[in-house]
Short mmCIF file of C-alpha atoms in Angstrom, two decimals:
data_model
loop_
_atom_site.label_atom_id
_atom_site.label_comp_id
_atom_site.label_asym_id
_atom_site.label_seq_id
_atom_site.Cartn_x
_atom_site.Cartn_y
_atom_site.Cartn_z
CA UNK A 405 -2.10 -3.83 24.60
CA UNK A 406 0.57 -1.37 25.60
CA UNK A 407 0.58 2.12 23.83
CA UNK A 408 3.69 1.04 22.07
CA UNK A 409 3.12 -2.51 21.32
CA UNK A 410 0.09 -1.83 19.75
CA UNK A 411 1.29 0.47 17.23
CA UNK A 412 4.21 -1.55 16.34
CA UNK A 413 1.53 -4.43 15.53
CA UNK A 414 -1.57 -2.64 14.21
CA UNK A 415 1.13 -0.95 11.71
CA UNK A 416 2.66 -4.38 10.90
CA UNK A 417 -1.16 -6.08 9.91
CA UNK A 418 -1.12 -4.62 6.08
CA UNK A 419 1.76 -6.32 4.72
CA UNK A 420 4.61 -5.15 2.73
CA UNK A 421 3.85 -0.79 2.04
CA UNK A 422 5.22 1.58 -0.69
CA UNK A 423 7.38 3.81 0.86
CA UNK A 424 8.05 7.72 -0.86
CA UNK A 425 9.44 10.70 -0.04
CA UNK A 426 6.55 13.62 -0.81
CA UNK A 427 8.10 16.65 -2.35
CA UNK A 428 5.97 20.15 -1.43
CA UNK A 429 6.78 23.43 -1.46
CA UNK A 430 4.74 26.40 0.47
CA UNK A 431 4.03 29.36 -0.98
CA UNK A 432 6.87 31.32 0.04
CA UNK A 433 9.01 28.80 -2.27
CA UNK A 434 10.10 26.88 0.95
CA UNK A 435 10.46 23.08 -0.08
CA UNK A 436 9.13 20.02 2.20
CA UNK A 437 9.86 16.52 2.08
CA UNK A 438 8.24 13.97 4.06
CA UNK A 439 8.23 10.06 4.00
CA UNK A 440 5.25 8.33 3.61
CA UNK A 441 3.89 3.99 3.34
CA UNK A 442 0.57 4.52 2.91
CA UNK A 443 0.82 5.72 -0.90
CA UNK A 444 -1.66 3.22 -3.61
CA UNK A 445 -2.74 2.97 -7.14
CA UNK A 446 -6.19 4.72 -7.23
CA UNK A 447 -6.97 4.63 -11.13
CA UNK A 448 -5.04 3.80 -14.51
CA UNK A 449 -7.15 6.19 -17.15
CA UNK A 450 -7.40 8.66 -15.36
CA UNK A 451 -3.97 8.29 -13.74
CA UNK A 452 -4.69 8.94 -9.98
CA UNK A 453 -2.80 7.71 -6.86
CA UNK A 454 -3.90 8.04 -3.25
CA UNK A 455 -2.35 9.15 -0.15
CA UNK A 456 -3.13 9.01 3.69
CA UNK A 457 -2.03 11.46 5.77
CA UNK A 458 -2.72 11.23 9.34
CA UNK A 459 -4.45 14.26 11.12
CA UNK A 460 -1.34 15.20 13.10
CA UNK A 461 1.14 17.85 13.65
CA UNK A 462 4.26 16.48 11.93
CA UNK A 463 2.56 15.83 8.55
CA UNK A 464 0.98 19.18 8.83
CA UNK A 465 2.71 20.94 5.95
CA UNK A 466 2.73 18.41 3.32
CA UNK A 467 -0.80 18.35 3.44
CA UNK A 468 -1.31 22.57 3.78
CA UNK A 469 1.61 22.80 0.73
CA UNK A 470 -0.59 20.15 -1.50
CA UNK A 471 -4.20 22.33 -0.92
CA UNK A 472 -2.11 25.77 -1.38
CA UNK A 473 -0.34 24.80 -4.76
CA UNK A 474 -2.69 22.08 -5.59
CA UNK A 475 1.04 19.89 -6.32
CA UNK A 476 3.01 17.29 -4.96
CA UNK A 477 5.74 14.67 -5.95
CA UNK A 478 6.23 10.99 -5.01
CA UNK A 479 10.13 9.53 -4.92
CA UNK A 480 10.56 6.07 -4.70
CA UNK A 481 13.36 5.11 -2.23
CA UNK A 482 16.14 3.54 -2.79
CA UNK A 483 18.78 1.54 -0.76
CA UNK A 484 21.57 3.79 -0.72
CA UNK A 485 19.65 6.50 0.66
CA UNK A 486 17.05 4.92 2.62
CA UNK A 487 18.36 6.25 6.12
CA UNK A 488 17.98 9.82 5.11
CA UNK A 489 14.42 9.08 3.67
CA UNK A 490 13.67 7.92 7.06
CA UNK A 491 15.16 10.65 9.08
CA UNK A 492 12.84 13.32 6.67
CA UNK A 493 10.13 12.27 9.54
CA UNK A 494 12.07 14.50 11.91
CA UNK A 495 11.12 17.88 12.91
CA UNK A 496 12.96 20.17 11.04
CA UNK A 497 12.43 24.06 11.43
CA UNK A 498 14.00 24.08 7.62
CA UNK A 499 13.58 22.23 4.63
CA UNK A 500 14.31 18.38 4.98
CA UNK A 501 16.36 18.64 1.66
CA UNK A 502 18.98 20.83 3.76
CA UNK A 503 18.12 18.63 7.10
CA UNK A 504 19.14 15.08 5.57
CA UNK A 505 21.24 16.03 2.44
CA UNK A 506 19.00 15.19 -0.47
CA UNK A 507 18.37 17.05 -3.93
CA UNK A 508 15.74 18.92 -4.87
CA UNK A 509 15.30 19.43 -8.52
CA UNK A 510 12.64 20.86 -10.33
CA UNK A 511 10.37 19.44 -13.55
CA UNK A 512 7.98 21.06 -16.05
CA UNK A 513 4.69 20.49 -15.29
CA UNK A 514 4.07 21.59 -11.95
CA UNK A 515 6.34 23.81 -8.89
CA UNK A 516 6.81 20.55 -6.35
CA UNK A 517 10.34 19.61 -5.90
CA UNK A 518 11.42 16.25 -6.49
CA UNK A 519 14.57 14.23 -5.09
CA UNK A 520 17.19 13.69 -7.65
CA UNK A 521 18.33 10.94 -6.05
CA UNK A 522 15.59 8.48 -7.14
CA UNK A 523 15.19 7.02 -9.78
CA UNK A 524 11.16 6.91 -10.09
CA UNK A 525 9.64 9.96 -9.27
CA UNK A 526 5.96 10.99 -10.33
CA UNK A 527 4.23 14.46 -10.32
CA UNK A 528 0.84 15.17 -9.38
CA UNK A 529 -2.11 17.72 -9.18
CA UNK A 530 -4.27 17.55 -6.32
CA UNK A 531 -7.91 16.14 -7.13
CA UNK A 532 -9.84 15.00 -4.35
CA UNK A 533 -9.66 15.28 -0.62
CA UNK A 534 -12.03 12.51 2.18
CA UNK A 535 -12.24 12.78 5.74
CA UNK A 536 -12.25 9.68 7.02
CA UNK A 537 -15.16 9.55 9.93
CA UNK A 538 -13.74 7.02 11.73
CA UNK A 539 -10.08 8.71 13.03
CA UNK A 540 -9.88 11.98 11.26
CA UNK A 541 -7.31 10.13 8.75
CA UNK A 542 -7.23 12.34 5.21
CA UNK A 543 -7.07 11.15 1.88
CA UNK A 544 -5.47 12.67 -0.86
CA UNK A 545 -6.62 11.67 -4.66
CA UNK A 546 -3.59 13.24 -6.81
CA UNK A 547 -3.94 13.11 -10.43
CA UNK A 548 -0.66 12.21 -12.06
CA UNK A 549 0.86 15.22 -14.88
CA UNK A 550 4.20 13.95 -15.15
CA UNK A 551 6.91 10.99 -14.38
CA UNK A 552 10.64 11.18 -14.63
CA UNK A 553 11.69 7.55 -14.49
CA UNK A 554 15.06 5.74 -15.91
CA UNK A 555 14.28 4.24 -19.35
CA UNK A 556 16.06 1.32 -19.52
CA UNK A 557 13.06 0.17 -16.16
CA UNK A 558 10.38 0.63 -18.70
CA UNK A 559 9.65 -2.70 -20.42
CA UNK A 560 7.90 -3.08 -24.01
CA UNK A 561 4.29 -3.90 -21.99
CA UNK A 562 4.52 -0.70 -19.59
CA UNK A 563 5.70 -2.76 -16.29
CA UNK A 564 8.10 -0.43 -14.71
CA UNK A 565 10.85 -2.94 -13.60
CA UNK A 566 11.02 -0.78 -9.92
CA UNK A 567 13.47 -3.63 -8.47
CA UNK A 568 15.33 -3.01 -11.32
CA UNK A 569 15.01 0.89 -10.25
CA UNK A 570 16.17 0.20 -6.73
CA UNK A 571 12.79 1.30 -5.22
CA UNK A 572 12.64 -0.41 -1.18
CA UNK A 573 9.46 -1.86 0.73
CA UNK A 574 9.06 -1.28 3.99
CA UNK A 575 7.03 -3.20 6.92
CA UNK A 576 5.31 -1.40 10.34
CA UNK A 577 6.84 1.50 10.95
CA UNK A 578 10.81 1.07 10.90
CA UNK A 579 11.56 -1.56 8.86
CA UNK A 580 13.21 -1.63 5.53
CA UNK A 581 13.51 -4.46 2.79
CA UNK A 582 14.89 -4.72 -0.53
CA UNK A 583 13.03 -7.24 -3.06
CA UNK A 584 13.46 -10.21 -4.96
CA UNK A 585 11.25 -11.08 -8.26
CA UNK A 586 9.26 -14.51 -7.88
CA UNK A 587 7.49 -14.17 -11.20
CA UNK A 588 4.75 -12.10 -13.63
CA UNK A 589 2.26 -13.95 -13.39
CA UNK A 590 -0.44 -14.20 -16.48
CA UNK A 591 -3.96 -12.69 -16.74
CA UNK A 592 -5.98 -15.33 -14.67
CA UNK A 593 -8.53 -17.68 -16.52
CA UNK A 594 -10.74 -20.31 -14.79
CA UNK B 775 -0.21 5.72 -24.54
CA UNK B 776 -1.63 2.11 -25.63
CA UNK B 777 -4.43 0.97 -23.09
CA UNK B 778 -2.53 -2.48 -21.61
CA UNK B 779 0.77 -0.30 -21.73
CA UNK B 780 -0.64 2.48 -19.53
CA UNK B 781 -2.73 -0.02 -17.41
CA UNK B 782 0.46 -1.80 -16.84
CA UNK B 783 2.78 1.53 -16.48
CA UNK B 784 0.02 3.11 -14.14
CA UNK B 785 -0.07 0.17 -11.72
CA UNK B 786 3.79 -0.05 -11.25
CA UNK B 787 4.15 3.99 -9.86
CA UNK B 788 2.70 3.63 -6.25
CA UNK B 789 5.59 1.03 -5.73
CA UNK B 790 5.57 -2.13 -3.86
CA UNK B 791 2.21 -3.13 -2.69
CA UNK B 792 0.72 -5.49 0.21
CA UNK B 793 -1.13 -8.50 -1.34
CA UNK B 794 -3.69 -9.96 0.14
CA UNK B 795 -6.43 -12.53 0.34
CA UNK B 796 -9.77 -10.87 1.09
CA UNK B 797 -12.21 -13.87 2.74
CA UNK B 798 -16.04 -12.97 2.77
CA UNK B 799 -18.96 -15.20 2.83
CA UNK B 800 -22.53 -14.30 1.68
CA UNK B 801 -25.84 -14.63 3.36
CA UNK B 802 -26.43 -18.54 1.94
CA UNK B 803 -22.95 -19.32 3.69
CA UNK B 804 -20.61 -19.68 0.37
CA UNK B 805 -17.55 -18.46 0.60
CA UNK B 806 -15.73 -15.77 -1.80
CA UNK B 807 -11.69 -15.40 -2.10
CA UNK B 808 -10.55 -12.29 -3.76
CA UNK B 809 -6.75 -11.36 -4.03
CA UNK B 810 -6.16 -6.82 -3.32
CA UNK B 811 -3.17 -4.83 -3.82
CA UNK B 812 -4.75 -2.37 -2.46
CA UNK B 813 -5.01 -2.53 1.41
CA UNK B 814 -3.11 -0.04 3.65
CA UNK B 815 -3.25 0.67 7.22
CA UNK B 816 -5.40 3.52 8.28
CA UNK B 817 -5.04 3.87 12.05
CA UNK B 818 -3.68 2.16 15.29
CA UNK B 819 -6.16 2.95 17.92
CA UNK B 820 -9.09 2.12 16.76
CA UNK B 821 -7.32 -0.51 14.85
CA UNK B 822 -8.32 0.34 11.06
CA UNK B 823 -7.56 -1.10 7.81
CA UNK B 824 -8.24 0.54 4.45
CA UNK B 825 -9.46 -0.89 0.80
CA UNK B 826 -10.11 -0.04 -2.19
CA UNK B 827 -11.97 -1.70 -4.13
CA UNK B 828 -12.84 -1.25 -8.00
CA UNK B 829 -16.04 -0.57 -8.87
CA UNK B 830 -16.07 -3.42 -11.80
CA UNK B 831 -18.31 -6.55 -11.81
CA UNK B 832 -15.63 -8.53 -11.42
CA UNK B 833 -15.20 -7.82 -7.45
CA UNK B 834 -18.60 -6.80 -6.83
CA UNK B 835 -19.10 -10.03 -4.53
CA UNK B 836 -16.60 -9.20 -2.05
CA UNK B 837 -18.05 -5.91 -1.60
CA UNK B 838 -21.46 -7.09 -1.25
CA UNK B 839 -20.77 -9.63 1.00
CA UNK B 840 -18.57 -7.42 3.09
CA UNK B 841 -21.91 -4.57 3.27
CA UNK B 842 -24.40 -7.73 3.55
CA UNK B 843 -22.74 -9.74 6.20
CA UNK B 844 -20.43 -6.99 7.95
CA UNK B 845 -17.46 -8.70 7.64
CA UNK B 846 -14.46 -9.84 6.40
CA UNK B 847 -10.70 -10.79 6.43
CA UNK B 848 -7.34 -10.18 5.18
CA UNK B 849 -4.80 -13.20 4.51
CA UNK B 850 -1.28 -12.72 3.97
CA UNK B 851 -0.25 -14.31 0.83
CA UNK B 852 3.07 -16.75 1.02
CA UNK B 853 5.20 -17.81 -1.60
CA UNK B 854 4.38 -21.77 -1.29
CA UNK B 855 0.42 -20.36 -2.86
CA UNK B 856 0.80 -17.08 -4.40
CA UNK B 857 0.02 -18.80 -7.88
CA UNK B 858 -2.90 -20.05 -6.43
CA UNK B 859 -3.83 -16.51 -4.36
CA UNK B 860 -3.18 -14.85 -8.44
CA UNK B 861 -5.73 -17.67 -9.75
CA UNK B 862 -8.42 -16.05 -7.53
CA UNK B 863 -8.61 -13.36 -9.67
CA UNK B 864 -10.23 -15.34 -12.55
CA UNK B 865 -14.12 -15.83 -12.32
CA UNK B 866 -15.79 -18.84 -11.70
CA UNK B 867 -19.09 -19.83 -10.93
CA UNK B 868 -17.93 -21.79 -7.42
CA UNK B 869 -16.25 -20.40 -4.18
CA UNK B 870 -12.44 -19.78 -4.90
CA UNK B 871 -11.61 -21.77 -2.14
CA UNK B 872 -12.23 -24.58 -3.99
CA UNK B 873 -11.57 -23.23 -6.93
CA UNK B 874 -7.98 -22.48 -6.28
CA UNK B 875 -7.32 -25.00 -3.76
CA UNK B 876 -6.94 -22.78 -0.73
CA UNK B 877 -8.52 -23.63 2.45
CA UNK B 878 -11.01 -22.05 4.08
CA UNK B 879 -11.05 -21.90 8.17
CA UNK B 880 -13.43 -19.91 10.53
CA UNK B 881 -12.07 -18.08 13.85
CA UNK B 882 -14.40 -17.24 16.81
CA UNK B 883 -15.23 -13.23 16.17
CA UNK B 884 -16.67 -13.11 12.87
CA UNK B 885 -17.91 -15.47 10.36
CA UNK B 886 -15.76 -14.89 6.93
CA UNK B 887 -13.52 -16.95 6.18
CA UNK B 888 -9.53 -17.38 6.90
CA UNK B 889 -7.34 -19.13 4.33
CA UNK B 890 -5.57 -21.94 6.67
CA UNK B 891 -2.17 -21.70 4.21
CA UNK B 892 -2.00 -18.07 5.39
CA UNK B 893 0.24 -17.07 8.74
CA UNK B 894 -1.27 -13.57 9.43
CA UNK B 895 -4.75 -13.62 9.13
CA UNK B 896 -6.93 -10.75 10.29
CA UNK B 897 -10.48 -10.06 10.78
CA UNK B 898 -12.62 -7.13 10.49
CA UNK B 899 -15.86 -5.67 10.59
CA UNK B 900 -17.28 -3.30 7.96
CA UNK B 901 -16.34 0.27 9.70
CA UNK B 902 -17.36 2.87 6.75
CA UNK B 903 -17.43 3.23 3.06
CA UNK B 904 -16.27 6.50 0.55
CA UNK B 905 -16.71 6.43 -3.05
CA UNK B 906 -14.32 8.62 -4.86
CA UNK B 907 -15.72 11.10 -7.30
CA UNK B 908 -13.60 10.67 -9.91
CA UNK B 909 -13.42 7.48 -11.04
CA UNK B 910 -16.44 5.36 -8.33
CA UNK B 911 -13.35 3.45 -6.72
CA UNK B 912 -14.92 2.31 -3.22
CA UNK B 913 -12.60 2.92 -0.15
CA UNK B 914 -13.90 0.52 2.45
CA UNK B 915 -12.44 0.91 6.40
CA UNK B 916 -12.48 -2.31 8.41
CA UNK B 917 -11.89 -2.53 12.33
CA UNK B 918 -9.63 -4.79 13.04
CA UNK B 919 -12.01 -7.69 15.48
CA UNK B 920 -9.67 -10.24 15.54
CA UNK B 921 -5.71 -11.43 14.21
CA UNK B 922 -4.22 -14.81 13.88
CA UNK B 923 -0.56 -14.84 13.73
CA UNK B 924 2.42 -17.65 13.99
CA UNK B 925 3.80 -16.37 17.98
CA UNK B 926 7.10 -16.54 17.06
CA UNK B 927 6.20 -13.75 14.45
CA UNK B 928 5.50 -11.42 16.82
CA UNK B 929 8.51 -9.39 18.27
CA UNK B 930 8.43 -7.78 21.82
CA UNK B 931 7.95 -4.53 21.07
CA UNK B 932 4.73 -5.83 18.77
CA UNK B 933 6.55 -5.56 15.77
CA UNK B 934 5.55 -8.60 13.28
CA UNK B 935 8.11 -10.34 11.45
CA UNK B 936 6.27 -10.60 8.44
CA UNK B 937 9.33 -10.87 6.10
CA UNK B 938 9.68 -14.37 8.68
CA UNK B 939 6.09 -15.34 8.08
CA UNK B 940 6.82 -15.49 4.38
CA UNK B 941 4.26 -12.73 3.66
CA UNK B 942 5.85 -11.49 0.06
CA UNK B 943 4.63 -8.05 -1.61
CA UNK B 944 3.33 -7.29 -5.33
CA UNK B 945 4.32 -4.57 -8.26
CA UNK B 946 2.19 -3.27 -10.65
CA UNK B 947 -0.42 -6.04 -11.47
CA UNK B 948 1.13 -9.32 -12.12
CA UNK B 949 4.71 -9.05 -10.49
CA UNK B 950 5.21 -10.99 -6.90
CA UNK B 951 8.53 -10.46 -5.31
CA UNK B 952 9.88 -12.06 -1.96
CA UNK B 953 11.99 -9.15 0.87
CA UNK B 954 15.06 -9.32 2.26
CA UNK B 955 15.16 -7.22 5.42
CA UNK B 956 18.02 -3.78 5.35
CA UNK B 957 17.32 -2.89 8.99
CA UNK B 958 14.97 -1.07 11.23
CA UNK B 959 15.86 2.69 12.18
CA UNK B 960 15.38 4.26 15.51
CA UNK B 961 12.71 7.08 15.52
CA UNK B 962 13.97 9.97 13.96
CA UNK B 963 14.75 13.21 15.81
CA UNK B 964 16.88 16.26 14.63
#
């Protein structure tokens, strides 16, 4: 397969991602915000999530930010902001806040910056780090210390209704969908 | 919090999900079906797909087939079966497959299993395995060996149409949700 081609299909094989802006900041106090689909539940008790960074350049300073403060943030996206989002994977020599007019604001728990305009955002201390063998790839366990998320998307169970909170999917490596609820489904029993 | 609330809360915070059908077969030739919300991409070239897998009984024979055989494969899940992909999750003492009326199809690469119903199927072979410290969750890489996709799926530039296909994605752990495509965006520069 062509270069091209193949990336456009390889990315396209895992379904339907999560897609989040990462909030850093670097030691100097200089915030970072980066857009990332390959973000997953790692762990309910204790509360961990995963991220893969790939070993290159442009991701660079997310991952140096996370291992100097030991924080980052996760944003859901939503629709009416979704092209900005997107445009965070641009080089920027300052922060992508400025760069694509979003708003960093600033919680209790922990120093990383996250982006007022979403409506699910989640804080979290850096745990565990793997180098994947394979392709250099890194993985990032974060634990989760703190989540700023509209109440009335919290239902009586603890199902955050994220449709309901505008949070987007996205598919290979430009594309951008909204949802649609099919159904819960209950606990399966033979 | 209560332990079904936070179970449920905890799931919903990565965001929308891929869900997939995970085919394996053992060494006696019977077939396992296992559904994943977990399964990201990992890298393009080598093609690589990532999974985690819990370390609870209830999985355990995907991941031993997967490490016994070397193989397995990933099944897009439409909305004409996802009831029946969710019912694969229960435990029962025959293959899924049958189970859950799903059926089971073999390509020429590898011998697990495809689910027929699906229309982006995708084989791989058992690449490398990390177990996370702090919690035993089992992150399993897979080379892509082998895809099976509906043509008119596939776009020019490579990009899959999986929104087309009827792949669907999955929230926290029971929700199932159909996309509606916003738009691809251009690679971002300054």
């Amino acid at each position: 397969m062509e270069k091209q081609f193949r990336t456009n299909f390889i990315n396209s094989l895992s379904g339907f991602k999560s897609v989040n802006l990462i909030g850093t900041v670097n030691q100097e106090g200089i915030t970072n915000l980066a857009i990332f689909s390959q973000v997953f539940h790692v762990g309910a008790n204790p509360a961990l999530m995963g991220v893969l960074i790939r070993p290159d350049a442009a991701r660079r300073h997310t991952l140096e930010n996370i291992e100097s403060t030991g924080f980052f943030t996760l944003n859901h996206i939503r629709e009416d902001f979704y092209k900005q989002a997107h445009q965070t994977s641009a080089r920027y020599a300052i922060s992508e806040f400025d760069a694509c007019q979003l708003t960093a604001v600033f919680g209790d728990m922990q120093p990383a910056p996250y982006v007022e305009e979403s409506h699910i955002r989640i804080g979290l201390a850096f745990a565990e780090k793997h180098i994947l063998a394979i392709n250099g790839t890194i993985l990032v366990i974060g634990k989760v210390v703190e989540t700023i998320i509209r109440e009335d998307c919290i239902g009586e169970d603890g199902y955050i209704d994220i449709e309901k909170a505008g949070s987007i999917t996205c598919s290979s490596l430009d594309a951008y969908h909204t949802t649609q609820l099919l159904g819960r489904l209950p606990y399966a029993k033979p």
